[in-house]
Every structure is written in C-alpha cells, then in structure tokens.
C-alpha cells in the first residue's frame, strides 16, 4: 500500500494537519525577524571624531566646536572620519575655510561621537565599526548568511539521518542559545560567531518545518500549505518593523526577535515525526503511532481496525 493511500485513511487535510501547519509556521515567522535584523541592529548613525576637552578651552557651542575641529566635505557636512590636527579657531572668526598654523587633517584617534537620536545603541556604536573598520559591519551580516547556507546543507542531511523532529528540536535550541548569546556579546568576534551559529539553527528549523508540513499532506493541499507558509514571512517582516520601531537598543532588539524561539520549544512536544520518514527507516510501529494520532484528531476511528503496524 502506498503512503498516499494510508494518508487517505487517516485524513489528508483535517484538524491534525491544520494544527501542525499553524505550529510549524512559527519558524517561518522567526527567520524573517533575523533576515533583515542587521539593518536595525547595525545601523550607522551620523558620527564624527570625538573631540577632547582640551580642544574646547573657551566653552564653545557644539556647532562652533565642530567648525574648528572637524573639516567639512564637499556637500558642506562635517567629515565622519577626519579631524584637524589642531583646532582652527580662526574659522569661527572670519569663516575662512583655509587652515593655518600648518595644520592638516588626520584620522580619528580618540574614537567617535554618535548621533543617538534615532538609535540608542547599535553594534556600530558598540564597537566603532566605522571608517577604516566599516567593512566589519557588513562582514557580520555576511557571517549570518554563511550560517544560513551551512544550515541548509547540514540540517537537511541530519534530518534525513536522525529524523525531522529531533533535528527540529536541535535547531530550536541552537537558535535560542546563540541568539541570546549574540545579545550579550562582549566583543565583535563573539557577536559574529554567535550570529553565524544562529543562522545555522534558523535555517534548520525553517527547512524542517516546511518539510514536515508537506510530508503530512497530500499533493492537492501542498500548494495551499506552501502559500500559508510564505505568508508567514510577511507576518515576520511586519513584526520586525514594529519591534524595530519600539526597541532602539540592539541588544534588547536581538532578545525580542529571539524570544519566539521559546514558543517553538514549548510546542515542539506536540509536533509529529514524519510518518513517511519513519517508514523509510522501516519503523512501522512508530509510523503507526503517529498515523493513529492523526486519525484520532481527524475523526477517523476505523484506521486502527483497517491498518495494523504489520
């Protein structure tokens, strides 16, 4: 007997499949939360070289302080990466743009000052990922996507070897643990490694969840399930936009986008193993147990009478 015939006996799309679909849509909501998260947690606010107190002997206003210490670029804004070697006090007297005293410009050597009116804290302000170090900012996003690639290759293999449900649990644990550790990172290296491993877990639980949904439905309902799953991405993006608007600190935003993984861990116990996979592993008893659960929820009481594990 083909598996499709067995599935017809227990119900191809009843309460069991609907509940499974709703639960397994959660990973498809969580991944978009992290997919575009870098835009917000690593945003680059306006910045300029930090100005020491020795460069402000006359208690100048902030605007004048910038004029005498920070050179302007062609569009009239202050440079983000350069500072005068010596304060150019004459610039606030005659507004000449020519420097005197043989003073040139140099790179920032005492850090940066950031405009925190939009974001109270980002990874950029945390570790000064600007100017000569700005490539590290994009590298952090690259590490996350490398993790997604590794997860797509590794978790598919592991789920075929050890089962969908076990690797789904492992993926939830990896995503939760390293997602939280990312928020508590004490260095850029720690943050990048944690983001890479978070990507591995997120991709694993996303791929396995859609696999489980499709393996418990017939061909006729797979398009519908795929559509609902795709809509989950939209929901995830909407939630991310709301969270990013409400939370302007990168650590708290990371925790907020990782928190839904705890819901996944709480509902994991109910998620059924794939009966298709169990049958390929010659585990007829295990497959019959989950098929019986499906039949019971779908109001198909005759399944146990018609089909036995043997």
Coordinates of C-alpha atoms in Angstrom, one line a residue:
X1 CA 0.0 0.0 0.0
X2 CA 1.3 3.4 -0.9
X3 CA 1.7 6.1 1.8
X4 CA -0.8 8.3 -0.1
X5 CA -3.4 5.5 0.4
X6 CA -2.6 5.3 4.1
X7 CA -2.8 9.1 4.4
X8 CA -6.3 8.9 2.8
X9 CA -7.3 6.6 5.6
X10 CA -6.3 9.0 8.3
X11 CA -7.4 12.2 6.5
X12 CA -5.4 14.2 4.0
X13 CA -6.1 17.6 5.5
X14 CA -8.1 17.6 8.7
X15 CA -7.6 19.1 12.2
X16 CA -4.3 17.3 12.6
X17 CA -2.8 18.9 9.5
X18 CA -4.2 22.3 10.3
X19 CA -2.8 22.3 13.8
X20 CA 0.6 21.1 12.5
X21 CA 0.6 23.8 9.9
X22 CA -0.1 26.6 12.4
X23 CA 2.6 25.4 14.8
X24 CA 5.1 24.8 12.1
X25 CA 4.5 28.3 10.6
X26 CA 6.3 29.7 13.6
X27 CA 9.8 29.1 12.3
X28 CA 8.8 30.7 9.0
X29 CA 7.9 33.8 11.1
X30 CA 11.1 33.8 13.1
X31 CA 13.6 33.6 10.2
X32 CA 12.4 36.9 8.7
X33 CA 12.8 38.6 12.1
X34 CA 16.5 37.9 11.8
X35 CA 16.8 38.0 8.0
X36 CA 16.6 41.8 7.9
X37 CA 17.6 42.4 11.5
X38 CA 21.1 43.6 10.5
X39 CA 19.5 46.7 9.0
X40 CA 18.4 47.8 12.5
X41 CA 20.9 46.4 15.0
X42 CA 23.9 47.5 12.8
X43 CA 22.5 50.8 11.6
X44 CA 25.2 53.5 11.1
X45 CA 24.1 56.8 12.8
X46 CA 25.6 60.2 11.9
X47 CA 29.0 60.5 13.6
X48 CA 32.2 62.5 13.8
X49 CA 35.6 62.2 15.5
X50 CA 35.4 62.5 19.3
X51 CA 36.6 66.0 20.4
X52 CA 38.6 66.1 23.7
X53 CA 38.0 68.8 26.3
X54 CA 41.4 70.2 25.6
X55 CA 40.1 71.2 22.2
X56 CA 37.4 73.4 23.7
X57 CA 39.2 75.9 26.0
X58 CA 36.6 78.6 25.5
X59 CA 33.5 76.5 26.1
X60 CA 32.2 77.0 22.6
X61 CA 28.8 75.9 21.4
X62 CA 28.5 72.5 19.8
X63 CA 28.3 74.0 16.3
X64 CA 31.4 76.2 16.7
X65 CA 33.2 73.3 18.3
X66 CA 32.6 71.2 15.3
X67 CA 33.6 74.0 12.9
X68 CA 37.1 74.5 14.5
X69 CA 37.8 70.8 14.9
X70 CA 36.1 68.8 12.1
X71 CA 36.7 69.6 8.4
X72 CA 33.8 69.8 6.1
X73 CA 33.4 67.7 3.0
X74 CA 32.2 68.9 -0.4
X75 CA 28.5 68.8 0.5
X76 CA 29.0 71.0 3.5
X77 CA 28.6 68.4 6.1
X78 CA 31.2 67.5 8.7
X79 CA 33.6 64.7 8.0
X80 CA 32.9 61.4 9.7
X81 CA 36.4 60.1 9.7
X82 CA 38.8 63.1 9.9
X83 CA 39.7 65.8 12.5
X84 CA 42.0 68.8 12.3
X85 CA 45.4 68.2 13.8
X86 CA 45.0 71.4 15.8
X87 CA 41.8 73.5 16.4
X88 CA 41.2 76.1 13.8
X89 CA 39.8 78.9 15.9
X90 CA 40.0 81.4 13.1
X91 CA 37.3 79.6 11.3
X92 CA 34.6 81.0 13.6
X93 CA 36.1 84.5 13.4
X94 CA 36.3 85.1 9.6
X95 CA 34.6 81.8 8.4
X96 CA 37.5 81.2 6.1
X97 CA 37.9 77.5 5.1
X98 CA 41.7 77.7 4.9
X99 CA 43.6 76.2 7.7
X100 CA 46.6 77.9 9.4
X101 CA 49.5 77.0 11.6
X102 CA 50.5 74.3 9.2
X103 CA 47.6 72.3 10.4
X104 CA 46.4 69.4 8.4
X105 CA 43.8 66.7 9.0
X106 CA 44.2 63.3 10.5
X107 CA 42.2 60.2 11.2
X108 CA 40.2 59.9 14.4
X109 CA 42.4 58.9 17.2
X110 CA 40.2 59.2 20.2
X111 CA 37.1 57.4 19.0
X112 CA 33.8 58.8 17.7
X113 CA 30.8 60.6 18.8
X114 CA 27.4 59.4 17.5
X115 CA 24.0 60.9 17.0
X116 CA 21.8 58.8 19.2
X117 CA 18.5 60.5 18.4
X118 CA 17.3 57.5 16.3
X119 CA 19.1 54.5 17.8
X120 CA 20.2 54.5 21.4
X121 CA 22.8 51.8 20.6
X122 CA 23.8 49.7 17.6
X123 CA 26.7 47.3 17.0
X124 CA 28.3 50.1 15.1
X125 CA 28.3 52.4 18.2
X126 CA 29.2 49.5 20.4
X127 CA 32.5 48.6 18.6
X128 CA 33.1 51.7 16.5
X129 CA 32.5 49.9 13.2
X130 CA 33.0 53.0 11.1
X131 CA 35.6 54.5 8.8
X132 CA 38.5 52.1 8.4
X133 CA 36.5 49.4 10.3
X134 CA 33.2 49.8 8.5
X135 CA 33.9 46.6 6.5
X136 CA 33.5 44.7 9.7
X137 CA 29.9 45.9 9.9
X138 CA 29.0 44.2 6.6
X139 CA 31.1 41.2 7.4
X140 CA 28.8 40.5 10.4
X141 CA 25.8 40.2 8.1
X142 CA 27.9 38.0 5.8
X143 CA 28.6 35.6 8.6
X144 CA 24.9 35.3 9.3
X145 CA 24.1 34.4 5.7
X146 CA 27.0 31.9 5.7
X147 CA 25.3 30.3 8.7
X148 CA 22.1 30.1 6.7
X149 CA 23.9 28.3 3.9
X150 CA 25.6 25.9 6.3
X151 CA 22.2 25.2 7.9
X152 CA 20.5 24.4 4.7
X153 CA 23.2 21.8 3.8
X154 CA 23.8 20.4 7.3
X155 CA 20.3 20.2 8.7
X156 CA 18.8 18.6 5.7
X157 CA 21.4 15.8 5.9
X158 CA 20.9 15.4 9.6
X159 CA 17.1 15.3 9.4
X160 CA 17.3 12.5 6.8
X161 CA 19.7 10.6 9.1
X162 CA 18.2 11.1 12.5
X163 CA 14.7 12.3 11.9
X164 CA 12.8 15.6 11.4
X165 CA 11.6 16.1 14.9
X166 CA 15.0 15.6 16.7
X167 CA 16.8 18.0 14.4
X168 CA 13.9 20.5 14.7
X169 CA 14.5 20.5 18.4
X170 CA 18.2 20.8 18.0
X171 CA 17.7 23.8 15.6
X172 CA 15.4 25.5 18.1
X173 CA 17.9 25.1 20.8
X174 CA 20.8 26.4 18.7
X175 CA 18.7 29.4 17.5
X176 CA 17.6 30.2 21.1
X177 CA 21.0 29.8 22.8
X178 CA 23.2 31.6 20.2
X179 CA 20.5 34.2 19.5
X180 CA 20.6 35.1 23.2
X181 CA 24.3 34.9 23.4
X182 CA 24.5 37.4 20.4
X183 CA 22.7 39.9 22.5
X184 CA 25.2 39.5 25.4
X185 CA 28.3 39.6 23.2
X186 CA 31.3 41.3 24.8
X187 CA 33.3 41.5 21.5
X188 CA 32.8 41.8 17.8
X189 CA 34.3 38.3 17.3
X190 CA 31.9 36.7 19.8
X191 CA 29.0 38.5 18.1
X192 CA 29.9 37.4 14.6
X193 CA 30.4 33.7 15.7
X194 CA 27.1 33.7 17.5
X195 CA 25.3 35.2 14.5
X196 CA 26.8 32.6 12.2
X197 CA 25.6 29.7 14.5
X198 CA 22.2 31.4 14.9
X199 CA 21.9 31.4 11.1
X200 CA 22.6 27.6 11.1
X201 CA 19.8 27.0 13.6
X202 CA 17.3 29.3 12.0
X203 CA 17.7 27.8 8.5
X204 CA 17.5 24.3 10.0
X205 CA 14.2 24.8 11.8
X206 CA 12.7 26.6 8.8
X207 CA 13.5 23.9 6.3
X208 CA 12.5 21.1 8.6
X209 CA 9.2 22.7 9.4
X210 CA 8.1 23.1 5.8
X211 CA 9.2 19.5 5.1
X212 CA 7.1 18.2 8.0
X213 CA 4.1 20.1 6.8
X214 CA 4.4 18.8 3.2
X215 CA 5.0 15.2 4.3
X216 CA 1.8 15.1 6.2
X217 CA -0.4 16.4 3.4
X218 CA -1.4 15.1 0.0
X219 CA -0.4 16.7 -3.3
X220 CA -3.6 18.6 -3.7
X221 CA -3.2 20.6 -0.5
X222 CA 0.6 21.3 -0.7
X223 CA 0.1 24.4 -2.7
X224 CA -2.2 25.8 0.0
X225 CA 0.3 24.9 2.7
X226 CA 3.1 26.5 0.8
X227 CA 1.1 29.7 0.3
X228 CA 0.3 29.9 4.0
X229 CA 3.9 29.3 4.9
X230 CA 5.0 32.1 2.5
X231 CA 2.5 34.4 4.1
X232 CA 4.3 33.7 7.4
X233 CA 7.3 35.5 6.0
X234 CA 5.2 38.6 5.5
X235 CA 4.0 38.4 9.1
X236 CA 7.6 38.1 10.3
X237 CA 8.6 41.2 8.4
X238 CA 5.7 43.2 9.8
X239 CA 6.6 42.1 13.4
X240 CA 10.2 43.1 12.8
X241 CA 9.2 46.6 11.7
X242 CA 7.1 47.0 14.8
X243 CA 9.8 45.7 17.1
X244 CA 12.5 47.9 15.5
X245 CA 10.2 50.9 15.9
X246 CA 9.6 50.2 19.6
X247 CA 13.1 49.0 20.6
X248 CA 16.1 51.2 19.7
X249 CA 18.8 49.3 21.6
X250 CA 20.4 46.5 19.6
X251 CA 20.8 44.1 22.5
X252 CA 17.1 44.3 23.5
X253 CA 16.0 44.0 19.9
X254 CA 18.0 40.9 19.4
X255 CA 16.4 39.4 22.5
X256 CA 13.0 40.3 21.3
X257 CA 13.5 38.7 17.9
X258 CA 14.9 35.5 19.5
X259 CA 12.2 35.2 22.2
X260 CA 9.7 33.5 19.8
X261 CA 12.0 30.5 19.7
X262 CA 10.9 29.8 23.2
X263 CA 7.4 29.3 21.9
X264 CA 8.7 26.9 19.4
X265 CA 10.4 24.9 22.2
X266 CA 7.2 24.9 24.2
X267 CA 5.2 23.5 21.3
X268 CA 7.8 21.1 20.0
X269 CA 6.5 18.2 22.1
X270 CA 3.3 18.1 20.0
X271 CA 4.9 18.2 16.6
X272 CA 4.6 14.8 15.0
X273 CA 7.5 13.0 13.4
X274 CA 7.2 12.4 9.7
X275 CA 5.4 9.0 9.2
X276 CA 6.9 9.0 5.7
X277 CA 10.4 9.2 7.1
X278 CA 9.7 6.5 9.7
X279 CA 8.5 4.2 7.0
X280 CA 11.7 4.7 5.0
X281 CA 13.6 3.7 8.2
X282 CA 11.5 0.6 8.5
X283 CA 9.9 1.8 11.7
X284 CA 6.3 0.7 11.0
X285 CA 5.4 0.8 14.7
X286 CA 6.5 4.4 15.1
X287 CA 4.7 5.5 11.9
X288 CA 1.5 3.7 13.0
X289 CA 1.6 5.6 16.3
X290 CA 1.7 9.0 14.6
X291 CA -0.8 7.9 12.0
X292 CA -3.2 6.8 14.7
X293 CA -2.8 10.2 16.4
X294 CA -3.6 11.8 13.1
X295 CA -6.7 9.6 12.6
X296 CA -8.0 10.3 16.0
X297 CA -7.8 14.1 15.6
X298 CA -9.3 13.8 12.1
X299 CA -12.2 11.7 13.4
X300 CA -11.2 8.5 11.5
X301 CA -11.8 5.9 14.2
X302 CA -11.6 2.9 11.8
X303 CA -8.0 3.4 11.0
X304 CA -6.7 1.1 13.8
X305 CA -9.1 -1.6 12.6
X306 CA -8.2 -1.4 8.9
X307 CA -4.4 -0.9 9.1
X308 CA -2.0 -2.5 11.6
X309 CA 1.7 -1.9 12.2
X310 CA 2.5 -5.1 10.4

